[in-house]
Amino acid sequence: MLKHSFCLLFIITILIGVADSITKIPLRRKEKSPDFLPLVNFINRVPFDLNPYIININIGGNNTADMALSLFTSNTFIAKKGCEFFLPYSCEYSLHCTELTNVTSNLTLPQFSVGGSIIQVPVVFGESTDYWTDSMNITYADFCSSNPWIPIDGTNPYLGSIGLGIDNDGNTRFNSSTSFSIFIDLKNQEGELAFGTDWLKKFFNKPHIVNNATYNWEVSLTNVSINNYNFTYTGTLIFDINLPYIVVPFSLYQKILGQIRDAGYDCKQSNGQVITVAATCTYNGSQPKLGDLIFTTYNNDSISIPSSVYLQANAGQKSATLLVVPSSLNSAPNDITVTSPYQNHVILGTAFINFYYTVFDFSDMSNPKIIFYEAYDGTFNNPVAAGIGLGAILLLCTGICCGCCYYSKRKVDKRRTEQEDAFLRHTREFNMNDSKFI
């Protein structure tokens, strides 16, 4: 009976855990959940090489607006009239916004720069209180050098970009969380910002951990390797969900491309008469094998990118698309143009973040960590698939419980039968001995 109770307790524990996890499927939670916030992809409205993920915020207490996310800075900017590439915000019409006209601020992002005054205004992510501030200093930009994220139709659907770095007391903006995570599902063209970690988004294999990142989630590199070929590289690595590529400086790109060609690929940054940023790599016979593209940090931590991620096969063709692309300061059609502070940076975009569920952990401010888990492909975000998965788990757990109970019952029945047989033998022997005595 005691074993039966343990079996029942085990199955109840499993069911509670599964039910709790299923209710936390991030992309299908109710809209006003404070734990998970959807990221909207503008891939159908902008060129493929510039597809930002947008989040909705509340600014000034009485306005909601869309903003891009910047993982590589703690600074936020909002466009003012005069910054023609973004939707302008009017501080003067908000009761909770104060403009510091005597203070100037300039902010340089990987692909453009902005400048202007400073405004102090409260910011809340949607209905969430997990990221908020009563008075956030924001660059109020009346100058914008450009906006590479601008939609094809010419509209400006968002105000600017909000920084998720933790520098300058940025960690205090996260109300109760000591980490946040980014999940990108390119197949369904959606994403998610989560305050904390959602285990349904990751496989249970060993994660990659990068220690001692900066407060702006930058990582210092010392080495790059591909196909067991190593070359020293001193630079910085950042993450950007507004680019779909793995962007590397031109000199590093040439070395990586050389190894891919040596493996048997013919790679060209053109498609007929059209020059492309992402090279098309063709091959003869069977597809040549390539190893991981590995970036090594000064702490000897590594970030590994499988060849299936950085060189994606084209179905039905003897070719693959190379998602490692070059950056430069020049506005060349086959390069990603970057600003001078980022000319030596490796930028991991959504090609990488789609494969890895990425957690930014600042529970120990002396050692900010970036944790990479191999990500699920969005299957568990489908409510039908989730229901089937839950049913399969329930069936499995029920089978385990029934098997446990059946095995325990058989052992009890066998022991009872053995005891009854022993008693009968003892009785017969006693009766026989008693008859002889008479």
XYZ file of N, CA and C in Angstrom, residues 181-409:
687
model
N 15.481 37.214 -21.061
C 15.858 36.296 -22.129
C 15.142 36.672 -23.416
N 15.771 36.286 -24.511
C 15.249 36.585 -25.841
C 15.025 35.274 -26.584
N 13.821 35.129 -27.132
C 13.490 33.976 -27.977
C 13.008 34.501 -29.320
N 13.621 34.016 -30.385
C 13.234 34.414 -31.736
C 12.824 33.160 -32.506
N 11.666 33.190 -33.107
C 11.163 32.075 -33.913
C 10.997 32.577 -35.345
N 12.054 32.417 -36.162
C 12.027 32.934 -37.528
C 10.981 32.237 -38.376
N 10.713 30.956 -38.078
C 9.752 30.212 -38.886
C 8.370 30.833 -38.805
N 7.988 31.268 -37.611
C 6.678 31.895 -37.421
C 6.761 33.422 -37.381
N 7.969 33.957 -37.600
C 8.185 35.404 -37.648
C 7.652 36.108 -36.400
N 8.014 35.575 -35.260
C 7.622 36.196 -34.004
C 8.724 35.989 -32.985
N 8.641 36.718 -31.905
C 9.654 36.614 -30.875
C 9.074 36.928 -29.515
N 9.969 36.966 -28.525
C 9.491 37.158 -27.165
C 10.613 37.653 -26.269
N 10.269 38.610 -25.444
C 11.139 39.055 -24.364
C 10.556 38.516 -23.076
N 11.340 37.739 -22.347
C 10.865 37.142 -21.096
C 11.699 37.681 -19.941
N 11.047 37.977 -18.836
C 11.757 38.391 -17.625
C 12.007 37.141 -16.798
N 13.209 36.596 -16.933
C 13.537 35.316 -16.331
C 13.851 34.313 -17.427
N 13.749 33.034 -17.101
C 14.070 31.951 -18.028
C 12.879 31.023 -18.160
N 12.551 30.659 -19.377
C 11.447 29.744 -19.650
C 12.025 28.429 -20.156
N 11.916 27.352 -19.356
C 12.571 26.099 -19.724
C 11.932 25.426 -20.925
N 10.704 25.782 -21.271
C 10.083 25.190 -22.455
C 10.728 25.680 -23.751
N 11.518 26.727 -23.656
C 12.163 27.251 -24.847
C 13.509 26.599 -25.131
N 13.983 25.727 -24.255
C 15.336 25.218 -24.422
C 15.369 23.699 -24.324
N 16.357 23.111 -24.982
C 16.639 21.697 -24.818
C 17.389 21.502 -23.506
N 17.346 20.261 -23.012
C 18.010 19.988 -21.732
C 19.444 19.511 -21.939
N 20.124 20.071 -22.924
C 21.535 19.759 -23.076
C 22.360 20.818 -22.360
N 23.649 20.587 -22.307
C 24.513 21.496 -21.563
C 24.567 22.854 -22.245
N 24.298 23.933 -21.529
C 24.314 25.259 -22.163
C 25.738 25.775 -22.351
N 25.880 26.737 -23.245
C 27.123 27.495 -23.359
C 26.993 28.708 -22.443
N 28.021 28.960 -21.658
C 27.990 30.096 -20.727
C 29.197 30.986 -20.994
N 28.926 32.258 -21.181
C 29.987 33.244 -21.353
C 29.988 34.134 -20.121
N 31.076 34.116 -19.406
C 31.208 34.887 -18.171
C 31.841 36.249 -18.441
N 31.663 37.124 -17.459
C 32.309 38.443 -17.460
C 32.009 39.261 -18.713
N 30.749 39.256 -19.106
C 30.328 40.193 -20.149
C 30.302 41.592 -19.546
N 30.331 42.603 -20.385
C 30.234 43.964 -19.872
C 28.778 44.252 -19.497
N 28.562 45.418 -18.897
C 27.199 45.806 -18.520
C 26.329 46.118 -19.740
N 26.952 46.220 -20.904
C 26.197 46.390 -22.143
C 26.203 45.106 -22.973
N 26.460 43.988 -22.305
C 26.411 42.651 -22.912
C 27.385 42.516 -24.078
N 28.561 43.127 -23.910
C 29.634 42.972 -24.882
C 30.596 41.894 -24.389
N 31.192 41.186 -25.345
C 32.123 40.105 -25.023
C 33.420 40.342 -25.791
N 34.538 40.271 -25.102
C 35.844 40.455 -25.746
C 36.326 39.141 -26.352
N 36.732 39.185 -27.621
C 37.176 37.992 -28.341
C 38.698 37.957 -28.463
N 39.236 36.743 -28.496
C 40.681 36.557 -28.705
C 40.967 35.625 -29.873
N 39.977 34.807 -30.264
C 40.263 33.794 -31.278
C 38.986 33.401 -32.012
N 39.152 33.072 -33.283
C 38.054 32.558 -34.096
C 38.555 31.305 -34.790
N 37.715 30.280 -34.880
C 38.134 29.055 -35.550
C 36.992 28.490 -36.378
N 37.373 27.823 -37.464
C 36.427 27.130 -38.324
C 37.182 26.007 -39.021
N 36.576 24.831 -39.056
C 37.213 23.666 -39.693
C 38.599 23.375 -39.121
N 38.708 23.528 -37.793
C 39.967 23.283 -37.081
C 41.084 24.248 -37.486
N 40.720 25.323 -38.144
C 41.694 26.355 -38.479
C 41.466 27.535 -37.541
N 42.493 27.917 -36.807
C 42.389 28.985 -35.818
C 43.118 30.234 -36.295
N 42.531 31.367 -36.005
C 43.247 32.611 -36.247
C 42.909 33.596 -35.136
N 43.926 34.299 -34.732
C 43.779 35.276 -33.650
C 42.925 36.439 -34.118
N 41.996 36.827 -33.261
C 41.181 37.993 -33.591
C 40.871 38.754 -32.308
N 41.283 39.993 -32.263
C 41.010 40.860 -31.116
C 39.894 41.813 -31.491
N 38.769 41.634 -30.860
C 37.606 42.468 -31.160
C 36.530 42.259 -30.117
N 35.356 42.772 -30.395
C 34.235 42.704 -29.457
C 33.039 42.061 -30.144
N 32.298 41.285 -29.391
C 31.101 40.617 -29.898
C 29.877 41.173 -29.190
N 28.830 41.480 -29.958
C 27.570 41.966 -29.402
C 26.414 41.201 -30.041
N 25.206 41.455 -29.536
C 23.999 40.793 -30.030
C 23.020 41.862 -30.512
N 22.367 41.570 -31.645
C 21.462 42.559 -32.232
C 20.308 41.827 -32.908
N 19.094 41.968 -32.341
C 17.944 41.279 -32.927
C 17.342 42.060 -34.084
N 18.025 43.121 -34.517
C 17.548 43.902 -35.649
C 18.268 43.541 -36.952
N 19.135 42.551 -36.898
C 19.838 42.057 -38.078
C 19.645 40.547 -38.176
N 19.395 40.008 -39.371
C 19.181 38.566 -39.489
C 20.468 37.780 -39.718
N 21.616 38.460 -39.708
C 22.861 37.812 -40.083
C 23.821 37.634 -38.904
N 24.935 36.999 -39.222
C 26.106 36.977 -38.348
C 27.108 37.903 -39.025
N 27.240 39.104 -38.495
C 28.009 40.156 -39.153
C 29.419 40.191 -38.570
N 30.416 40.142 -39.445
C 31.814 40.181 -39.008
C 32.558 41.227 -39.833
N 33.625 41.813 -39.301
C 34.423 42.766 -40.085
C 34.945 42.117 -41.363
N 35.170 42.946 -42.374
C 35.511 42.435 -43.705
C 36.752 41.534 -43.677
N 37.777 41.917 -42.919
C 39.007 41.118 -42.865
C 38.742 39.731 -42.295
N 37.893 39.658 -41.275
C 37.549 38.365 -40.686
C 36.668 37.561 -41.646
N 35.796 38.252 -42.345
C 34.935 37.587 -43.320
C 35.762 36.897 -44.397
N 36.804 37.556 -44.864
C 37.650 36.975 -45.899
C 38.304 35.681 -45.427
N 38.723 35.633 -44.178
C 39.349 34.418 -43.635
C 38.334 33.293 -43.505
N 37.149 33.612 -43.008
C 36.105 32.599 -42.871
C 35.693 32.080 -44.246
N 35.514 33.000 -45.176
C 35.120 32.627 -46.528
C 36.182 31.748 -47.182
N 37.455 32.025 -46.916
C 38.530 31.212 -47.473
C 38.453 29.765 -47.015
N 38.113 29.543 -45.736
C 37.990 28.188 -45.224
C 36.784 27.463 -45.825
N 35.705 28.193 -46.051
C 34.511 27.591 -46.648
C 34.794 27.191 -48.091
N 35.522 28.039 -48.800
C 35.900 27.702 -50.178
C 36.855 26.525 -50.216
N 37.788 26.466 -49.274
C 38.719 25.344 -49.223
C 38.001 24.021 -48.969
N 36.832 24.092 -48.317
C 36.069 22.876 -48.037
C 35.339 22.354 -49.274
N 35.267 23.175 -50.356
C 34.637 22.710 -51.583
C 33.454 23.533 -52.062
N 33.255 24.709 -51.477
C 32.151 25.578 -51.889
C 32.656 26.689 -52.811
N 31.817 27.086 -53.748
C 32.078 28.250 -54.590
C 31.074 29.330 -54.176
N 31.531 30.356 -53.468
C 30.640 31.359 -52.871
C 30.743 32.686 -53.620
N 29.572 33.241 -53.955
C 29.521 34.518 -54.655
C 28.434 35.402 -54.053
N 28.757 36.687 -53.921
C 27.791 37.657 -53.402
C 27.012 38.306 -54.543
N 26.445 37.481 -55.368
C 25.621 37.990 -56.457
C 24.654 36.904 -56.883
N 23.513 37.337 -57.364
C 22.492 36.426 -57.856
C 22.071 36.913 -59.239
N 22.804 36.448 -60.242
C 22.586 36.974 -61.572
C 23.115 38.388 -61.653
N 22.233 39.346 -61.881
C 22.629 40.750 -61.982
C 22.513 41.486 -60.656
N 22.034 40.796 -59.613
C 21.775 41.437 -58.321
C 22.899 41.127 -57.340
N 23.467 42.168 -56.736
C 24.490 41.989 -55.701
C 23.792 41.779 -54.366
N 24.200 40.756 -53.654
C 23.562 40.407 -52.378
C 24.567 40.496 -51.235
N 24.047 40.733 -50.045
C 24.900 40.736 -48.858
C 25.275 39.308 -48.482
N 24.300 38.412 -48.511
C 24.534 37.013 -48.167
C 24.983 36.250 -49.411
N 26.144 35.642 -49.347
C 26.684 34.913 -50.491
C 25.928 33.605 -50.700
N 25.817 33.201 -51.961
C 25.280 31.891 -52.314
C 26.459 30.978 -52.611
N 26.530 29.852 -51.894
C 27.659 28.934 -52.010
C 27.191 27.644 -52.687
N 27.715 27.362 -53.877
C 27.347 26.164 -54.626
C 28.427 25.093 -54.459
N 28.059 23.864 -54.793
C 29.003 22.747 -54.675
C 28.613 21.665 -55.673
N 29.563 20.773 -55.947
C 29.342 19.628 -56.824
C 29.327 18.353 -55.993
N 28.522 17.374 -56.432
C 28.444 16.118 -55.695
C 27.715 16.290 -54.383
N 28.172 15.547 -53.376
C 27.557 15.646 -52.058
C 28.007 16.928 -51.367
N 27.190 17.412 -50.454
C 27.491 18.680 -49.791
C 28.721 18.536 -48.896
N 29.719 19.388 -49.075
C 30.924 19.315 -48.228
C 30.587 19.586 -46.757
N 31.330 18.953 -45.895
C 31.103 19.113 -44.464
C 31.962 20.244 -43.919
N 31.363 20.988 -43.010
C 32.057 22.076 -42.338
C 31.885 21.927 -40.835
N 32.877 22.390 -40.086
C 32.774 22.362 -38.639
C 32.088 23.600 -38.101
N 31.959 23.675 -36.784
C 31.351 24.831 -36.142
C 32.219 26.075 -36.345
N 31.546 27.198 -36.395
C 32.230 28.488 -36.340
C 32.288 28.869 -34.861
N 33.498 28.980 -34.318
C 33.663 29.134 -32.867
C 34.361 30.458 -32.559
N 33.721 31.249 -31.706
C 34.313 32.487 -31.201
C 34.757 32.236 -29.761
N 36.025 32.496 -29.476
C 36.578 32.256 -28.135
C 36.821 33.587 -27.436
N 36.382 33.681 -26.184
C 36.518 34.913 -25.415
C 37.825 34.918 -24.636
N 38.130 36.064 -24.048
C 39.377 36.170 -23.290
C 39.333 35.311 -22.025
N 38.138 34.858 -21.611
C 38.020 33.936 -20.476
C 38.105 32.482 -20.910
N 38.358 32.257 -22.208
C 38.366 30.916 -22.805
C 36.983 30.282 -22.827
N 35.944 31.091 -22.692
C 34.593 30.604 -22.981
C 34.415 30.620 -24.494
N 33.514 29.786 -24.978
C 33.344 29.701 -26.424
C 31.873 29.836 -26.810
N 31.652 30.399 -27.984
C 30.331 30.496 -28.587
C 30.408 29.744 -29.908
N 29.732 28.601 -29.996
C 29.817 27.736 -31.168
C 28.559 27.871 -32.021
N 28.758 28.025 -33.308
C 27.645 28.146 -34.246
C 27.753 27.010 -35.257
N 26.822 26.058 -35.265
C 26.891 24.930 -36.203
C 26.826 25.402 -37.656
N 27.396 24.612 -38.544
C 27.407 24.975 -39.962
C 25.992 25.061 -40.528
N 25.058 24.274 -39.963
C 23.671 24.327 -40.448
C 23.008 25.658 -40.138
N 23.599 26.428 -39.209
C 23.067 27.738 -38.844
C 23.691 28.832 -39.707
N 25.024 28.812 -39.833
C 25.658 29.899 -40.581
C 25.706 29.637 -42.087
N 25.467 28.386 -42.524
C 25.424 28.067 -43.944
C 24.184 27.204 -44.181
N 23.094 27.828 -44.530
C 21.803 27.149 -44.585
C 21.512 26.628 -45.982
N 21.292 25.298 -46.056
C 21.074 24.624 -47.330
C 19.790 25.115 -47.999
N 19.839 25.259 -49.314
C 18.669 25.616 -50.107
C 18.014 24.336 -50.611
N 16.770 24.114 -50.224
C 16.086 22.862 -50.534
C 16.043 22.600 -52.031
N 16.392 21.366 -52.397
C 16.315 20.957 -53.793
C 17.404 21.510 -54.681
N 18.395 22.155 -54.108
C 19.474 22.740 -54.899
C 20.823 22.347 -54.316
N 21.823 22.346 -55.138
C 23.182 22.100 -54.660
C 23.829 23.434 -54.291
N 23.199 24.108 -53.361
C 23.696 25.410 -52.919
C 23.242 25.667 -51.490
N 23.869 26.638 -50.865
C 23.515 27.047 -49.504
C 23.748 28.542 -49.382
N 23.000 29.184 -48.481
C 23.125 30.624 -48.257
C 24.009 30.875 -47.043
N 25.064 31.639 -47.240
C 25.994 31.960 -46.162
C 25.467 33.158 -45.393
N 25.089 32.942 -44.133
C 24.543 34.017 -43.306
C 25.616 34.769 -42.529
N 26.877 34.403 -42.736
C 27.985 35.228 -42.256
C 28.239 36.274 -43.333
N 28.122 37.552 -42.958
C 28.240 38.625 -43.948
C 29.258 39.657 -43.463
N 29.847 40.413 -44.402
C 30.875 41.382 -44.019
C 30.293 42.737 -43.626
N 31.005 43.424 -42.769
C 30.664 44.802 -42.418
C 31.816 45.709 -42.812
N 31.485 46.957 -43.047
C 32.522 47.940 -43.371
C 31.970 49.331 -43.106
N 32.854 50.325 -43.168
C 32.446 51.713 -42.991
C 31.894 52.305 -44.277
N 32.124 51.603 -45.382
C 31.665 52.095 -46.682
C 30.251 51.604 -46.959
N 29.535 52.345 -47.764
C 28.167 51.965 -48.114
C 28.162 51.083 -49.356
N 28.915 49.976 -49.298
C 28.969 49.050 -50.425
C 27.713 48.190 -50.440
N 27.206 47.833 -51.616
C 25.954 47.055 -51.682
C 26.079 45.643 -51.145
N 27.312 45.122 -51.053
C 27.480 43.763 -50.552
C 28.053 43.728 -49.135
N 27.962 44.837 -48.411
C 28.397 44.921 -47.019
C 27.269 45.469 -46.153
N 27.338 45.163 -44.872
C 26.500 45.832 -43.884
C 27.291 47.059 -43.405
N 26.751 48.230 -43.631
C 27.454 49.457 -43.242
C 27.303 49.681 -41.743
N 28.421 49.905 -41.066
C 28.414 50.131 -39.623
C 29.070 51.462 -39.308
N 28.789 51.988 -38.134
C 29.424 53.216 -37.667
C 30.822 52.884 -37.146
N 31.665 53.881 -37.066
C 33.077 53.650 -36.740
C 33.312 52.956 -35.399
N 32.529 53.236 -34.327
C 32.787 52.513 -33.079
C 32.560 51.007 -33.188
N 31.852 50.557 -34.216
C 31.511 49.139 -34.348
C 32.232 48.463 -35.516
N 33.285 49.102 -36.028
C 33.943 48.555 -37.208
C 34.710 47.259 -36.918
N 35.050 47.006 -35.670
C 35.761 45.761 -35.333
C 34.879 44.807 -34.527
N 33.586 45.015 -34.578
C 32.658 44.189 -33.801
C 32.126 43.018 -34.613
N 31.970 41.902 -33.927
C 31.185 40.782 -34.444
C 29.767 40.969 -33.907
N 28.777 40.939 -34.795
C 27.386 41.169 -34.393
C 26.583 39.898 -34.672
N 26.107 39.270 -33.619
C 25.297 38.062 -33.768
C 23.828 38.469 -33.834
N 23.232 38.294 -35.002
C 21.843 38.668 -35.204
C 20.897 37.500 -35.019
N 19.725 37.608 -35.631
C 18.688 36.603 -35.386
C 19.005 35.244 -35.991
N 19.929 35.173 -36.946
C 20.363 33.856 -37.438
C 20.925 33.032 -36.298
N 21.623 33.717 -35.375
C 22.177 33.046 -34.197
C 21.132 32.900 -33.100
N 20.405 33.979 -32.818
C 19.470 33.971 -31.689
C 18.270 33.067 -31.968
N 17.969 32.811 -33.234
C 16.923 31.847 -33.564
C 17.327 30.435 -33.157
N 18.617 30.132 -33.236
C 19.109 28.795 -32.874
C 19.315 28.660 -31.377
N 19.777 29.725 -30.743
C 20.039 29.700 -29.301
C 19.017 30.565 -28.564
N 18.386 29.954 -27.564
C 17.570 30.723 -26.620
C 18.556 31.388 -25.667
N 18.571 32.722 -25.651
C 19.649 33.471 -25.004
C 19.161 34.148 -23.736
N 19.875 33.886 -22.634
C 19.529 34.441 -21.332
C 20.630 35.403 -20.902
N 20.237 36.595 -20.509
C 21.167 37.615 -20.027
C 20.982 37.714 -18.509
N 21.980 37.234 -17.787
C 21.861 37.036 -16.343
C 22.735 38.044 -15.600
N 22.116 38.878 -14.769
C 22.875 39.824 -13.959
C 22.570 39.631 -12.474
N 22.309 38.371 -12.082
C 22.093 38.075 -10.661
C 23.345 38.375 -9.846
N 24.523 38.252 -10.468
C 25.784 38.643 -9.850
C 26.351 39.792 -10.681
N 26.215 41.010 -10.181
C 26.629 42.174 -10.949
C 28.139 42.231 -11.170
N 28.889 41.460 -10.389
C 30.335 41.409 -10.606
C 30.697 40.453 -11.742
N 29.732 39.675 -12.197
C 29.983 38.729 -13.272
C 28.720 38.535 -14.122
N 28.362 39.530 -14.940
C 27.216 39.340 -15.831
C 27.487 38.182 -16.791
N 26.513 37.321 -16.945
C 26.683 36.121 -17.765
C 25.666 36.106 -18.904
N 26.069 35.520 -20.012
C 25.174 35.264 -21.133
C 25.126 33.756 -21.319
N 23.927 33.202 -21.271
C 23.759 31.750 -21.302
C 22.992 31.382 -22.561
N 23.532 30.416 -23.295
C 22.917 29.999 -24.559
C 22.418 28.558 -24.432
N 21.135 28.378 -24.658
C 20.546 27.045 -24.736
C 20.091 26.802 -26.170
N 20.313 25.605 -26.669
C 19.770 25.281 -27.980
C 18.262 25.415 -27.903
N 17.689 26.202 -28.798
C 16.278 26.572 -28.685
C 15.379 25.591 -29.415
N 14.168 25.421 -28.884
C 13.137 24.729 -29.629
C 12.728 25.595 -30.808
N 12.129 24.950 -31.810
C 11.790 25.673 -33.034
C 10.397 26.260 -33.016
N 9.775 26.328 -31.861
C 8.456 26.945 -31.766
C 7.325 25.934 -31.702
N 7.640 24.617 -31.752
C 6.596 23.594 -31.739
C 5.699 23.726 -30.518
N 6.294 23.975 -29.364
C 5.515 24.040 -28.141
C 4.758 25.349 -28.001
N 4.923 26.249 -28.970
C 4.134 27.475 -28.941
C 2.799 27.283 -29.639
N 2.633 26.158 -30.308
C 1.379 25.849 -30.972
C 0.455 25.183 -29.967
N -0.720 25.745 -29.678
C -1.576 25.178 -28.650
C -2.019 23.755 -28.962
N -2.211 23.423 -30.258
C -2.589 22.055 -30.611
C -1.446 21.103 -30.305
N -0.221 21.512 -30.746
C 0.939 20.669 -30.480
C 1.184 20.545 -28.985
N 0.965 21.651 -28.265
C 1.143 21.604 -26.817
C 0.149 20.639 -26.178
N -1.114 20.645 -26.682
C -2.122 19.729 -26.155
C -1.758 18.280 -26.433
N -1.272 18.015 -27.661
C -0.847 16.655 -27.995
C 0.324 16.239 -27.123
N 1.274 17.182 -26.943
C 2.425 16.873 -26.094
C 2.017 16.590 -24.666
N 1.094 17.399 -24.145
C 0.611 17.181 -22.788
C -0.096 15.834 -22.678
N -0.910 15.513 -23.695
C -1.603 14.224 -23.675
C -0.633 13.061 -23.685
N 0.430 13.190 -24.504
C 1.430 12.121 -24.566
C 2.143 11.964 -23.238
N 2.460 13.107 -22.597
C 3.136 13.044 -21.297
C 2.218 12.419 -20.243
N 0.938 12.807 -20.272
C -0.019 12.232 -19.319
C -0.146 10.729 -19.531
N -0.202 10.313 -20.800
C -0.312 8.892 -21.100
C 0.910 8.131 -20.621
N 2.086 8.719 -20.851
C 3.312 8.084 -20.406
C 3.353 7.963 -18.889
N 2.999 9.062 -18.208
C 3.021 9.044 -16.746
C 2.000 8.053 -16.191
N 0.817 7.997 -16.826
C -0.195 7.036 -16.388
C 0.299 5.614 -16.568
N 0.967 5.365 -17.720
C 1.521 4.035 -17.956
C 2.564 3.655 -16.930
N 3.431 4.625 -16.581
C 4.456 4.360 -15.570
C 3.808 4.042 -14.226
N 2.784 4.837 -13.865
C 2.091 4.626 -12.596
C 1.405 3.262 -12.560
N 0.689 2.929 -13.652
C -0.006 1.645 -13.700
C 0.979 0.491 -13.659
N 2.097 0.647 -14.399
C 3.109 -0.404 -14.386
C 3.703 -0.589 -13.012
N 3.945 0.531 -12.338
C 4.500 0.470 -10.984
C 3.525 -0.238 -10.033
N 2.249 0.155 -10.132
C 1.240 -0.458 -9.265
C 1.061 -1.940 -9.584
N 1.050 -2.276 -10.884
C 0.868 -3.675 -11.283
C 2.038 -4.525 -10.790
N 3.272 -4.004 -10.953
C 4.443 -4.745 -10.494
C 4.417 -4.929 -8.989
N 4.016 -3.875 -8.267
C 3.942 -3.972 -6.809
C 2.878 -4.981 -6.383
N 1.729 -4.976 -7.081
C 0.656 -5.911 -6.754
C 1.091 -7.352 -7.006
